[in-house]
Amino acid sequence: MAEHGIEGLAAARLWAVTRFPYLATGVFGAQVIADRGSGTVSVDESWRMHADPELTAGWTAAQLGSVLIHHVCHLLRTHGERAQGTGVRPDEAADWIRAADAEINDDLVPAGLDLPGRPVLPRDLGADDGLLAEQYFDGIRRRAARAGGGGRAGSQDRSASNESPGTARTWLDCGSGADGIPRPGQGDGGLPRWQIELLRRQVAQEVMAHGKQPGTVPAGLLRWAEEILAPKVNWRAVLAAELRRAVAEVSGAVDYSYRRPSRRSAVAGPVVLPALRRPVPEVAVVCDTSGSMTEDLLAMVLAEVEGLLRALGLARQVRVLACDTAVAPAQRVSSARQVQLVGGGGTDMGAGIGAAAALRPRPAVTVVLTDGYTPWPAAAPKGMRVVVGLLGDGAPEAPPWARSVRVPAH
Amino acid sequence: MRAQNPAVEALGVAVAARVPVLLWGAPGTGKTSAIRAMATAMGLPCETVIASIREPSDFAGLPIVVGDEVRFAPPAWARRLAEAGRGLLFLDELSTAPPAVQAALLRVVLERAVGDLTLPDEVAVVAAANPPEQAADGWDLSAPLANRLCHLAWQTEPRAVADGLAGGWSAPVVPVLPEGWQAEEILSRGLVAAFLHVRPGLACAPPSNAAAAGRGWPSPRTWEMAARLMAAAGAAGAGDEARSALIRGAIGDGAGVEFLAWMVEMDLPDPERVLADPASFRLPERGDRAYAALAAIAAAVAADPTPARWTAGWQVLGLAADTAPDVAAVAARVLAKCRPPDADPPAEIHLFAPVLRDAGLL
């Protein structure tokens, strides 16, 4: 740690971890390297900061400490990786960094970050606080397209915000840790990926521990830590897996049949082998259409179910039942939007499942889409697998005999 | 020369340790060719079996009538491996195999039993699969089969592809396990056992949803597998990244990360031992580890601030102040707050005055 050669770094770090104690592990975990002549302070994705000592010499401990905190937040929030995921082109990198800066600064600047120059805040981008970098970036892209397509609208955007050129951030380039575009000459080294992951978890745990006293940790950082420690499950992947599993177990519950001899009979000599028979399962979808359901969410999940079943080659077998306390007759729908929510108070999914079981041919798999505020049958319906999609936040539990998938509202 | 891809390194260690391993990766990313190249480099005969076009009886044995009994005859690939006495059984397209075939594979993967034939212990089992969302007709792996394999993510680096296209693909480096490497397994088993004493809930935690069930998850069998892989990775001198991939591949990401974090913590010096003998203290090189070590020592003093411990704490900080004045100053602030009433001001305090003044904290 002594090789960094940057004046005042120790004092800056000390200022940073005194002001933001919950980020201490992150601040000390990042390696700082002097990079003479670069004219900026930047980070790479291996948790190394490259700082130009001539630039930082003019800063106070608080300013350099704030820049360290700011960059650690770029790394904690994996802005580099997310930029690649968003498809940020090299010519858009400056815009992405402004969006990423806004995500960090919106609650850290009020918490006492003292950045040199004028920090980018969401209101400079014409957006509200508390959004993600992707959302800010989308806003910039859309405004650029509106401002007169094609050209470098991003630069117009920059002059439109009220940053006067003189005080504009002199450390504009936050580096590959912020935009995911490799910089030349930074080479191998730094922390390996798995250690970065451990480091981020450690910081998240410390943020949560400090967050137990209300008002000490900015809300945006707390949300980040919660997300790291208990990541949201991708409901699409879970729904797909549950549906595949349900269909597989039904169509995999193969009967041995002597109606057709096995193709292996030729080698089996006098033994007669049965052939495998693979029933194609019928699938029914029961939709809760009571007043408490959200139409958009239902349409989205239904579209997802249809897409999955089509991928399994079962789309023609799907019948959709609308159900609140009574069950509407089964309808074959070609688009999810055709399902109408009739509204009305009560819900009884038991009636819907019963109606599905009464269909002929009888469905082997029933998908129930509901907000969960419903009575359920006490036991599983006979000979039918049930997958329950629980729509919306805070839906009550589904019964244990069904496989359930939670779909959050956002 | 570029460092070897950690996934290839991890694959080599798992093959050398004869732990069944499964590579997950998008189609066309070179899983199959990497496995074949590894078998060639190791001088092992390689039998490729595409699981998705096979029937259950291809793995459970084909029933034939001999005299008045029915035997389950193994297919030719199994017999060839048994005759060679060693080799690599490569099961391709595992995730597109229907559930009935996956069930038949259970015994092949772990017990190396094909019908009435048992493959020799020296046969390594390697499988490859496309994630269900990328395979047109993919199934999720059943939880029992998933639990018998170490799961490795196969990622392609654009740079490696560019290098390979221009200059030819480099053959994977095969790790060599020294004779008697199994002795180290006792150590890694002890480490796993110590961790499971702290976190008994992770000894066996079957996943709750079908998507997670198709990957590694903690169970007694996979913990044993993880201990074996750790020992093999240590003996082969594999990198940290490969070792971490193997551990997480065996017991799943969630439990794996907790186990790795616990091991990192175990590496830190014990605060009580340091306070008993401050001169023995060596500051960890990485900043965050140094911070964790000093914070633990300061917290230990604050918990029981006798004058002797307090003075010992300052001595430790004095040793650290030279290389990491900022880290030590954070701990010094904690110590300064818990001064025992009859203790003299420490000599080391002047070391921290400049940095505290610069940071505007004095």
PDB file of N, CA and C in Angstrom, chain B residues 146-196:
ATOM      1  N   ALA B 146     -28.231 -33.438 -10.607  1.00  0.00           N
ATOM      2  CA  ALA B 146     -27.451 -32.210 -10.428  1.00  0.00           C
ATOM      3  C   ALA B 146     -26.564 -32.320  -9.197  1.00  0.00           C
ATOM      4  N   ASN B 147     -27.058 -33.006  -8.183  1.00  0.00           N
ATOM      5  CA  ASN B 147     -26.326 -33.111  -6.928  1.00  0.00           C
ATOM      6  C   ASN B 147     -25.122 -34.050  -7.022  1.00  0.00           C
ATOM      7  N   ARG B 148     -25.015 -34.778  -8.136  1.00  0.00           N
ATOM      8  CA  ARG B 148     -23.889 -35.708  -8.276  1.00  0.00           C
ATOM      9  C   ARG B 148     -22.758 -35.102  -9.093  1.00  0.00           C
ATOM     10  N   LEU B 149     -22.911 -33.845  -9.513  1.00  0.00           N
ATOM     11  CA  LEU B 149     -21.940 -33.254 -10.429  1.00  0.00           C
ATOM     12  C   LEU B 149     -21.397 -31.943  -9.874  1.00  0.00           C
ATOM     13  N   CYS B 150     -20.182 -31.629 -10.271  1.00  0.00           N
ATOM     14  CA  CYS B 150     -19.634 -30.303  -9.980  1.00  0.00           C
ATOM     15  C   CYS B 150     -19.911 -29.423 -11.204  1.00  0.00           C
ATOM     16  N   HIS B 151     -20.629 -28.327 -11.003  1.00  0.00           N
ATOM     17  CA  HIS B 151     -21.080 -27.509 -12.129  1.00  0.00           C
ATOM     18  C   HIS B 151     -20.094 -26.378 -12.402  1.00  0.00           C
ATOM     19  N   LEU B 152     -19.592 -26.309 -13.611  1.00  0.00           N
ATOM     20  CA  LEU B 152     -18.686 -25.218 -13.963  1.00  0.00           C
ATOM     21  C   LEU B 152     -19.316 -24.396 -15.080  1.00  0.00           C
ATOM     22  N   ALA B 153     -19.245 -23.081 -14.936  1.00  0.00           N
ATOM     23  CA  ALA B 153     -19.764 -22.211 -15.994  1.00  0.00           C
ATOM     24  C   ALA B 153     -18.687 -22.052 -17.053  1.00  0.00           C
ATOM     25  N   TRP B 154     -19.052 -22.269 -18.299  1.00  0.00           N
ATOM     26  CA  TRP B 154     -18.103 -22.166 -19.398  1.00  0.00           C
ATOM     27  C   TRP B 154     -18.334 -20.839 -20.087  1.00  0.00           C
ATOM     28  N   GLN B 155     -17.387 -19.934 -19.898  1.00  0.00           N
ATOM     29  CA  GLN B 155     -17.545 -18.628 -20.530  1.00  0.00           C
ATOM     30  C   GLN B 155     -16.429 -18.419 -21.523  1.00  0.00           C
ATOM     31  N   THR B 156     -16.756 -17.779 -22.624  1.00  0.00           N
ATOM     32  CA  THR B 156     -15.719 -17.505 -23.608  1.00  0.00           C
ATOM     33  C   THR B 156     -15.308 -16.056 -23.484  1.00  0.00           C
ATOM     34  N   GLU B 157     -14.030 -15.849 -23.496  1.00  0.00           N
ATOM     35  CA  GLU B 157     -13.537 -14.487 -23.484  1.00  0.00           C
ATOM     36  C   GLU B 157     -13.264 -14.087 -24.919  1.00  0.00           C
ATOM     37  N   PRO B 158     -13.791 -12.931 -25.319  1.00  0.00           N
ATOM     38  CA  PRO B 158     -13.571 -12.498 -26.709  1.00  0.00           C
ATOM     39  C   PRO B 158     -12.089 -12.514 -27.084  1.00  0.00           C
ATOM     40  N   ARG B 159     -11.238 -12.126 -26.128  1.00  0.00           N
ATOM     41  CA  ARG B 159      -9.806 -12.063 -26.458  1.00  0.00           C
ATOM     42  C   ARG B 159      -9.235 -13.441 -26.728  1.00  0.00           C
ATOM     43  N   ALA B 160      -9.696 -14.432 -25.952  1.00  0.00           N
ATOM     44  CA  ALA B 160      -9.190 -15.787 -26.146  1.00  0.00           C
ATOM     45  C   ALA B 160      -9.634 -16.319 -27.498  1.00  0.00           C
ATOM     46  N   VAL B 161     -10.871 -15.972 -27.908  1.00  0.00           N
ATOM     47  CA  VAL B 161     -11.359 -16.420 -29.211  1.00  0.00           C
ATOM     48  C   VAL B 161     -10.510 -15.794 -30.310  1.00  0.00           C
ATOM     49  N   ALA B 162     -10.252 -14.489 -30.166  1.00  0.00           N
ATOM     50  CA  ALA B 162      -9.449 -13.801 -31.184  1.00  0.00           C
ATOM     51  C   ALA B 162      -8.057 -14.421 -31.278  1.00  0.00           C
ATOM     52  N   ASP B 163      -7.442 -14.669 -30.117  1.00  0.00           N
ATOM     53  CA  ASP B 163      -6.109 -15.274 -30.118  1.00  0.00           C
ATOM     54  C   ASP B 163      -6.148 -16.656 -30.763  1.00  0.00           C
ATOM     55  N   GLY B 164      -7.170 -17.430 -30.416  1.00  0.00           N
ATOM     56  CA  GLY B 164      -7.266 -18.797 -30.912  1.00  0.00           C
ATOM     57  C   GLY B 164      -7.460 -18.842 -32.411  1.00  0.00           C
ATOM     58  N   LEU B 165      -8.297 -17.936 -32.937  1.00  0.00           N
ATOM     59  CA  LEU B 165      -8.528 -17.915 -34.379  1.00  0.00           C
ATOM     60  C   LEU B 165      -7.256 -17.528 -35.111  1.00  0.00           C
ATOM     61  N   ALA B 166      -6.517 -16.582 -34.556  1.00  0.00           N
ATOM     62  CA  ALA B 166      -5.323 -16.102 -35.248  1.00  0.00           C
ATOM     63  C   ALA B 166      -4.165 -17.082 -35.109  1.00  0.00           C
ATOM     64  N   GLY B 167      -3.965 -17.588 -33.898  1.00  0.00           N
ATOM     65  CA  GLY B 167      -2.739 -18.352 -33.673  1.00  0.00           C
ATOM     66  C   GLY B 167      -2.944 -19.806 -33.326  1.00  0.00           C
ATOM     67  N   GLY B 168      -4.150 -20.301 -33.505  1.00  0.00           N
ATOM     68  CA  GLY B 168      -4.403 -21.700 -33.163  1.00  0.00           C
ATOM     69  C   GLY B 168      -4.780 -21.830 -31.705  1.00  0.00           C
ATOM     70  N   TRP B 169      -5.604 -22.819 -31.419  1.00  0.00           N
ATOM     71  CA  TRP B 169      -6.066 -23.005 -30.042  1.00  0.00           C
ATOM     72  C   TRP B 169      -4.982 -23.695 -29.238  1.00  0.00           C
ATOM     73  N   SER B 170      -4.767 -23.180 -28.052  1.00  0.00           N
ATOM     74  CA  SER B 170      -3.731 -23.798 -27.237  1.00  0.00           C
ATOM     75  C   SER B 170      -4.328 -25.006 -26.514  1.00  0.00           C
ATOM     76  N   ALA B 171      -3.518 -26.054 -26.390  1.00  0.00           N
ATOM     77  CA  ALA B 171      -3.987 -27.243 -25.694  1.00  0.00           C
ATOM     78  C   ALA B 171      -4.084 -26.935 -24.203  1.00  0.00           C
ATOM     79  N   PRO B 172      -5.113 -27.438 -23.548  1.00  0.00           N
ATOM     80  CA  PRO B 172      -5.234 -27.167 -22.114  1.00  0.00           C
ATOM     81  C   PRO B 172      -4.069 -27.784 -21.352  1.00  0.00           C
ATOM     82  N   VAL B 173      -3.636 -27.086 -20.311  1.00  0.00           N
ATOM     83  CA  VAL B 173      -2.567 -27.613 -19.470  1.00  0.00           C
ATOM     84  C   VAL B 173      -3.193 -28.568 -18.462  1.00  0.00           C
ATOM     85  N   VAL B 174      -2.688 -29.763 -18.418  1.00  0.00           N
ATOM     86  CA  VAL B 174      -3.287 -30.761 -17.536  1.00  0.00           C
ATOM     87  C   VAL B 174      -2.579 -30.733 -16.190  1.00  0.00           C
ATOM     88  N   PRO B 175      -3.329 -30.535 -15.130  1.00  0.00           N
ATOM     89  CA  PRO B 175      -2.684 -30.531 -13.817  1.00  0.00           C
ATOM     90  C   PRO B 175      -2.234 -31.943 -13.447  1.00  0.00           C
ATOM     91  N   VAL B 176      -1.124 -32.015 -12.785  1.00  0.00           N
ATOM     92  CA  VAL B 176      -0.607 -33.315 -12.337  1.00  0.00           C
ATOM     93  C   VAL B 176      -0.747 -33.361 -10.824  1.00  0.00           C
ATOM     94  N   LEU B 177      -1.450 -34.372 -10.358  1.00  0.00           N
ATOM     95  CA  LEU B 177      -1.584 -34.507  -8.913  1.00  0.00           C
ATOM     96  C   LEU B 177      -0.439 -35.372  -8.412  1.00  0.00           C
ATOM     97  N   PRO B 178       0.324 -34.874  -7.434  1.00  0.00           N
ATOM     98  CA  PRO B 178       1.435 -35.679  -6.915  1.00  0.00           C
ATOM     99  C   PRO B 178       0.906 -36.928  -6.212  1.00  0.00           C
ATOM    100  N   GLU B 179       1.753 -37.918  -6.153  1.00  0.00           N
ATOM    101  CA  GLU B 179       1.409 -39.172  -5.464  1.00  0.00           C
ATOM    102  C   GLU B 179       0.969 -38.861  -4.033  1.00  0.00           C
ATOM    103  N   GLY B 180      -0.073 -39.523  -3.588  1.00  0.00           N
ATOM    104  CA  GLY B 180      -0.494 -39.361  -2.194  1.00  0.00           C
ATOM    105  C   GLY B 180      -1.187 -38.030  -1.907  1.00  0.00           C
ATOM    106  N   TRP B 181      -1.757 -37.388  -2.951  1.00  0.00           N
ATOM    107  CA  TRP B 181      -2.415 -36.102  -2.712  1.00  0.00           C
ATOM    108  C   TRP B 181      -3.639 -36.273  -1.836  1.00  0.00           C
ATOM    109  N   GLN B 182      -4.210 -37.491  -1.813  1.00  0.00           N
ATOM    110  CA  GLN B 182      -5.439 -37.703  -1.042  1.00  0.00           C
ATOM    111  C   GLN B 182      -5.230 -37.406   0.436  1.00  0.00           C
ATOM    112  N   ALA B 183      -3.967 -37.446   0.905  1.00  0.00           N
ATOM    113  CA  ALA B 183      -3.713 -37.183   2.323  1.00  0.00           C
ATOM    114  C   ALA B 183      -4.199 -35.795   2.699  1.00  0.00           C
ATOM    115  N   GLU B 184      -4.142 -34.866   1.734  1.00  0.00           N
ATOM    116  CA  GLU B 184      -4.557 -33.490   2.041  1.00  0.00           C
ATOM    117  C   GLU B 184      -6.057 -33.370   2.222  1.00  0.00           C
ATOM    118  N   GLU B 185      -6.766 -34.412   1.761  1.00  0.00           N
ATOM    119  CA  GLU B 185      -8.222 -34.350   1.855  1.00  0.00           C
ATOM    120  C   GLU B 185      -8.663 -34.288   3.307  1.00  0.00           C
ATOM    121  N   ILE B 186      -7.872 -34.870   4.206  1.00  0.00           N
ATOM    122  CA  ILE B 186      -8.244 -34.852   5.623  1.00  0.00           C
ATOM    123  C   ILE B 186      -8.306 -33.409   6.115  1.00  0.00           C
ATOM    124  N   LEU B 187      -7.339 -32.594   5.665  1.00  0.00           N
ATOM    125  CA  LEU B 187      -7.312 -31.195   6.082  1.00  0.00           C
ATOM    126  C   LEU B 187      -8.539 -30.453   5.575  1.00  0.00           C
ATOM    127  N   SER B 188      -8.842 -30.633   4.280  1.00  0.00           N
ATOM    128  CA  SER B 188      -9.959 -29.871   3.733  1.00  0.00           C
ATOM    129  C   SER B 188     -11.277 -30.368   4.304  1.00  0.00           C
ATOM    130  N   ARG B 189     -11.356 -31.671   4.614  1.00  0.00           N
ATOM    131  CA  ARG B 189     -12.562 -32.162   5.276  1.00  0.00           C
ATOM    132  C   ARG B 189     -12.728 -31.505   6.641  1.00  0.00           C
ATOM    133  N   GLY B 190     -11.617 -31.335   7.360  1.00  0.00           N
ATOM    134  CA  GLY B 190     -11.676 -30.687   8.659  1.00  0.00           C
ATOM    135  C   GLY B 190     -12.173 -29.257   8.543  1.00  0.00           C
ATOM    136  N   LEU B 191     -11.721 -28.590   7.476  1.00  0.00           N
ATOM    137  CA  LEU B 191     -12.137 -27.209   7.236  1.00  0.00           C
ATOM    138  C   LEU B 191     -13.644 -27.145   6.982  1.00  0.00           C
ATOM    139  N   VAL B 192     -14.133 -28.064   6.130  1.00  0.00           N
ATOM    140  CA  VAL B 192     -15.567 -28.114   5.838  1.00  0.00           C
ATOM    141  C   VAL B 192     -16.336 -28.411   7.119  1.00  0.00           C
ATOM    142  N   ALA B 193     -15.835 -29.352   7.908  1.00  0.00           N
ATOM    143  CA  ALA B 193     -16.535 -29.721   9.140  1.00  0.00           C
ATOM    144  C   ALA B 193     -16.610 -28.524  10.087  1.00  0.00           C
ATOM    145  N   ALA B 194     -15.507 -27.759  10.189  1.00  0.00           N
ATOM    146  CA  ALA B 194     -15.511 -26.598  11.076  1.00  0.00           C
ATOM    147  C   ALA B 194     -16.542 -25.581  10.607  1.00  0.00           C
ATOM    148  N   PHE B 195     -16.631 -25.407   9.287  1.00  0.00           N
ATOM    149  CA  PHE B 195     -17.600 -24.441   8.759  1.00  0.00           C
ATOM    150  C   PHE B 195     -19.027 -24.898   9.048  1.00  0.00           C
ATOM    151  N   LEU B 196     -19.275 -26.211   8.889  1.00  0.00           N
ATOM    152  CA  LEU B 196     -20.640 -26.704   9.094  1.00  0.00           C
ATOM    153  C   LEU B 196     -21.040 -26.664  10.569  1.00  0.00           C
TER     154      LEU B 196
END
